PDB file of C-alpha atoms in Angstrom:
ATOM      1  CA  MET A1303     106.954 159.687 122.945  1.00 56.00           C
ATOM      2  CA  GLU A1304     105.168 159.657 119.637  1.00 80.00           C
ATOM      3  CA  GLN A1305     104.713 156.297 117.935  1.00 89.00           C
ATOM      4  CA  ILE A1306     105.886 155.345 114.467  1.00 92.00           C
ATOM      5  CA  ARG A1307     103.063 155.111 111.927  1.00 92.00           C
ATOM      6  CA  PRO A1308     102.124 151.476 111.188  1.00 93.00           C
ATOM      7  CA  GLU A1309     102.305 151.971 107.409  1.00 95.00           C
ATOM      8  CA  LEU A1310     105.822 153.445 107.715  1.00 95.00           C
ATOM      9  CA  LYS A1311     106.935 150.604 109.959  1.00 93.00           C
ATOM     10  CA  ASP A1312     105.535 148.037 107.515  1.00 94.00           C
ATOM     11  CA  PHE A1313     107.278 149.787 104.616  1.00 95.00           C
ATOM     12  CA  ILE A1314     110.660 149.713 106.384  1.00 94.00           C
ATOM     13  CA  ILE A1315     110.310 146.057 107.377  1.00 92.00           C
ATOM     14  CA  ASP A1316     109.208 145.046 103.876  1.00 93.00           C
ATOM     15  CA  PHE A1317     112.077 146.974 102.283  1.00 93.00           C
ATOM     16  CA  CYS A1318     114.677 145.337 104.538  1.00 91.00           C
ATOM     17  CA  LYS A1319     113.307 141.868 103.885  1.00 90.00           C
ATOM     18  CA  LYS A1320     112.855 142.395 100.134  1.00 92.00           C
ATOM     19  CA  ASN A1321     116.389 143.732  99.684  1.00 89.00           C
ATOM     20  CA  LYS A1322     117.903 141.229 102.131  1.00 89.00           C
ATOM     21  CA  ILE A1323     119.380 143.901 104.383  1.00 85.00           C
ATOM     22  CA  LYS A1324     121.159 141.918 107.079  1.00 79.00           C
ATOM     23  CA  ARG A1325     121.914 142.589 110.731  1.00 73.00           C
ATOM     24  CA  THR A1326     118.920 144.825 111.250  1.00 76.00           C
ATOM     25  CA  ASP A1327     117.123 145.448 114.523  1.00 72.00           C
ATOM     26  CA  LEU A1328     113.565 145.508 113.181  1.00 79.00           C
ATOM     27  CA  ASP A1329     112.055 144.537 116.533  1.00 80.00           C
ATOM     28  CA  ASN A1330     112.957 147.873 118.092  1.00 83.00           C
ATOM     29  CA  LEU A1331     111.866 150.245 115.324  1.00 89.00           C
ATOM     30  CA  ASN A1332     110.984 153.672 116.700  1.00 90.00           C
ATOM     31  CA  LEU A1333     111.247 157.309 115.660  1.00 92.00           C
ATOM     32  CA  ASP A1334     114.837 157.501 116.881  1.00 91.00           C
ATOM     33  CA  THR A1335     115.971 154.569 114.716  1.00 90.00           C
ATOM     34  CA  SER A1336     118.581 155.604 112.166  1.00 89.00           C
ATOM     35  CA  LEU A1337     118.271 154.164 108.691  1.00 89.00           C
ATOM     36  CA  ASP A1338     122.000 153.849 108.192  1.00 88.00           C
ATOM     37  CA  LEU A1339     123.409 152.830 111.556  1.00 86.00           C
ATOM     38  CA  ASP A1340     120.515 150.830 113.037  1.00 87.00           C
ATOM     39  CA  LEU A1341     119.119 149.331 109.832  1.00 88.00           C
ATOM     40  CA  ASN A1342     122.311 149.023 107.739  1.00 86.00           C
ATOM     41  CA  ILE A1343     120.880 150.934 104.785  1.00 88.00           C
ATOM     42  CA  PHE A1344     123.826 152.633 103.068  1.00 86.00           C
ATOM     43  CA  ASP A1345     124.921 153.961  99.684  1.00 84.00           C
ATOM     44  CA  ASP A1346     122.862 152.551  96.794  1.00 86.00           C
ATOM     45  CA  ASP A1347     120.379 150.893  99.152  1.00 89.00           C
ATOM     46  CA  MET A1348     119.665 154.290 100.706  1.00 90.00           C
ATOM     47  CA  ASP A1349     119.000 155.819  97.290  1.00 90.00           C
ATOM     48  CA  LEU A1350     116.675 152.931  96.436  1.00 93.00           C
ATOM     49  CA  PHE A1351     114.969 153.227  99.832  1.00 93.00           C
ATOM     50  CA  LEU A1352     114.294 156.945  99.388  1.00 93.00           C
ATOM     51  CA  THR A1353     113.022 156.433  95.837  1.00 93.00           C
ATOM     52  CA  GLU A1354     110.562 153.763  96.957  1.00 95.00           C
ATOM     53  CA  PHE A1355     109.598 155.845 100.000  1.00 95.00           C
ATOM     54  CA  VAL A1356     108.713 158.990  98.038  1.00 94.00           C
ATOM     55  CA  ASN A1357     106.817 156.953  95.441  1.00 94.00           C
ATOM     56  CA  ARG A1358     104.831 154.943  97.964  1.00 95.00           C
ATOM     57  CA  PHE A1359     103.867 157.856 100.201  1.00 95.00           C
ATOM     58  CA  LYS A1360     103.616 160.489  97.409  1.00 93.00           C
ATOM     59  CA  ILE A1361     106.242 162.749  98.992  1.00 92.00           C
ATOM     60  CA  ASP A1362     107.657 165.851  97.310  1.00 91.00           C
ATOM     61  CA  TYR A1363     111.430 165.600  97.520  1.00 89.00           C
ATOM     62  CA  SER A1364     112.370 168.380  95.113  1.00 89.00           C
ATOM     63  CA  ASN A1365     114.052 170.359  97.932  1.00 88.00           C
ATOM     64  CA  PHE A1366     115.811 167.341  99.464  1.00 88.00           C
ATOM     65  CA  SER A1367     119.600 167.473  99.609  1.00 84.00           C
ATOM     66  CA  TRP A1368     122.152 165.198 101.254  1.00 81.00           C
ATOM     67  CA  GLU A1369     124.051 168.326 102.300  1.00 82.00           C
ATOM     68  CA  LYS A1370     121.723 168.669 105.291  1.00 83.00           C
ATOM     69  CA  TYR A1371     122.351 165.133 106.524  1.00 82.00           C
ATOM     70  CA  GLY A1372     125.599 163.976 104.954  1.00 81.00           C
ATOM     71  CA  TYR A1373     125.593 161.034 102.554  1.00 80.00           C
ATOM     72  CA  PRO A1374     125.418 157.700 104.437  1.00 81.00           C
ATOM     73  CA  THR A1375     128.442 155.536 103.676  1.00 81.00           C
ATOM     74  CA  SER A1376     129.233 152.407 105.613  1.00 80.00           C
ATOM     75  CA  SER A1377     131.994 152.243 108.191  1.00 83.00           C
ATOM     76  CA  ALA A1378     134.198 149.144 108.130  1.00 88.00           C
ATOM     77  CA  LEU A1379     135.091 149.480 111.819  1.00 89.00           C
ATOM     78  CA  VAL A1380     131.453 149.760 112.875  1.00 88.00           C
ATOM     79  CA  GLY A1381     130.613 146.771 110.657  1.00 86.00           C
ATOM     80  CA  ILE A1382     133.287 144.660 112.321  1.00 90.00           C
ATOM     81  CA  ILE A1383     132.154 145.624 115.827  1.00 89.00           C
ATOM     82  CA  LYS A1384     128.517 144.929 114.979  1.00 87.00           C
ATOM     83  CA  GLY A1385     129.468 141.627 113.359  1.00 87.00           C
ATOM     84  CA  ILE A1386     131.473 140.376 116.303  1.00 91.00           C
ATOM     85  CA  PHE A1387     129.389 141.594 119.233  1.00 91.00           C
ATOM     86  CA  GLY A1388     125.942 142.002 117.706  1.00 85.00           C
ATOM     87  CA  TYR A1389     124.063 145.281 117.647  1.00 83.00           C
ATOM     88  CA  ARG A1390     121.407 144.665 120.278  1.00 82.00           C
ATOM     89  CA  LYS A1391     123.740 145.357 123.202  1.00 87.00           C
ATOM     90  CA  LYS A1392     123.578 148.927 124.484  1.00 88.00           C
ATOM     91  CA  TRP A1393     127.343 149.354 124.753  1.00 93.00           C
ATOM     92  CA  VAL A1394     127.796 148.311 121.114  1.00 90.00           C
ATOM     93  CA  LYS A1395     125.232 150.935 120.055  1.00 88.00           C
ATOM     94  CA  ARG A1396     127.047 153.601 122.076  1.00 91.00           C
ATOM     95  CA  VAL A1397     130.407 152.720 120.516  1.00 92.00           C
ATOM     96  CA  ALA A1398     128.881 152.648 117.024  1.00 89.00           C
ATOM     97  CA  ASN A1399     127.285 156.060 117.592  1.00 86.00           C
ATOM     98  CA  PHE A1400     130.638 157.393 118.768  1.00 91.00           C
ATOM     99  CA  LEU A1401     132.441 156.096 115.674  1.00 91.00           C
ATOM    100  CA  TYR A1402     129.737 156.941 113.129  1.00 85.00           C
ATOM    101  CA  THR A1403     127.166 159.724 113.258  1.00 84.00           C
ATOM    102  CA  PRO A1404     123.768 158.556 111.988  1.00 81.00           C
ATOM    103  CA  LYS A1405     122.573 160.519 108.983  1.00 84.00           C
ATOM    104  CA  LEU A1406     118.829 159.968 108.555  1.00 89.00           C
ATOM    105  CA  LYS A1407     116.296 158.834 111.144  1.00 91.00           C
ATOM    106  CA  VAL A1408     112.784 157.414 110.922  1.00 93.00           C
ATOM    107  CA  GLN A1409     111.561 160.605 112.587  1.00 93.00           C
ATOM    108  CA  GLU A1410     112.458 162.569 109.434  1.00 92.00           C
ATOM    109  CA  LEU A1411     110.466 160.134 107.290  1.00 93.00           C
ATOM    110  CA  GLN A1412     107.434 160.425 109.538  1.00 94.00           C
ATOM    111  CA  LYS A1413     107.627 164.226 109.360  1.00 93.00           C
ATOM    112  CA  ALA A1414     107.771 163.901 105.570  1.00 93.00           C
ATOM    113  CA  ILE A1415     104.621 161.786 105.529  1.00 94.00           C
ATOM    114  CA  GLU A1416     102.793 164.300 107.728  1.00 93.00           C
ATOM    115  CA  SER A1417     103.911 167.358 105.764  1.00 93.00           C
ATOM    116  CA  GLY A1418     104.100 165.791 102.305  1.00 91.00           C
ATOM    117  CA  THR A1419     107.660 167.114 101.799  1.00 91.00           C
ATOM    118  CA  LEU A1420     111.057 165.588 102.478  1.00 88.00           C
ATOM    119  CA  LEU A1421     113.526 168.326 103.330  1.00 82.00           C
TER     120      LEU A1421
END
């Protein structure tokens, strides 16, 4: 499996710490990590994240549209389950993925860095 670029990993970790995004699983960052479900980046934070991402990595996002992914909004039920049981347990991740479909993954960001375009 391909590895996440170190500069992308550092950017994600710095963003989560700077914006005090809580209940994140930063230790297990990989290409299959979803920004919304695994890292708790939703709504306005997602817009801010993408803005900082395209500025930092000089990505063309003129063709980007949320229609392809679906806009990431938080799920109260998933938040409660993650809050009570923690998110590091595999069964909690499976239930969360059943209740909420992740919208944007780190893999898409890495492809954007390689191609210079976020689609």
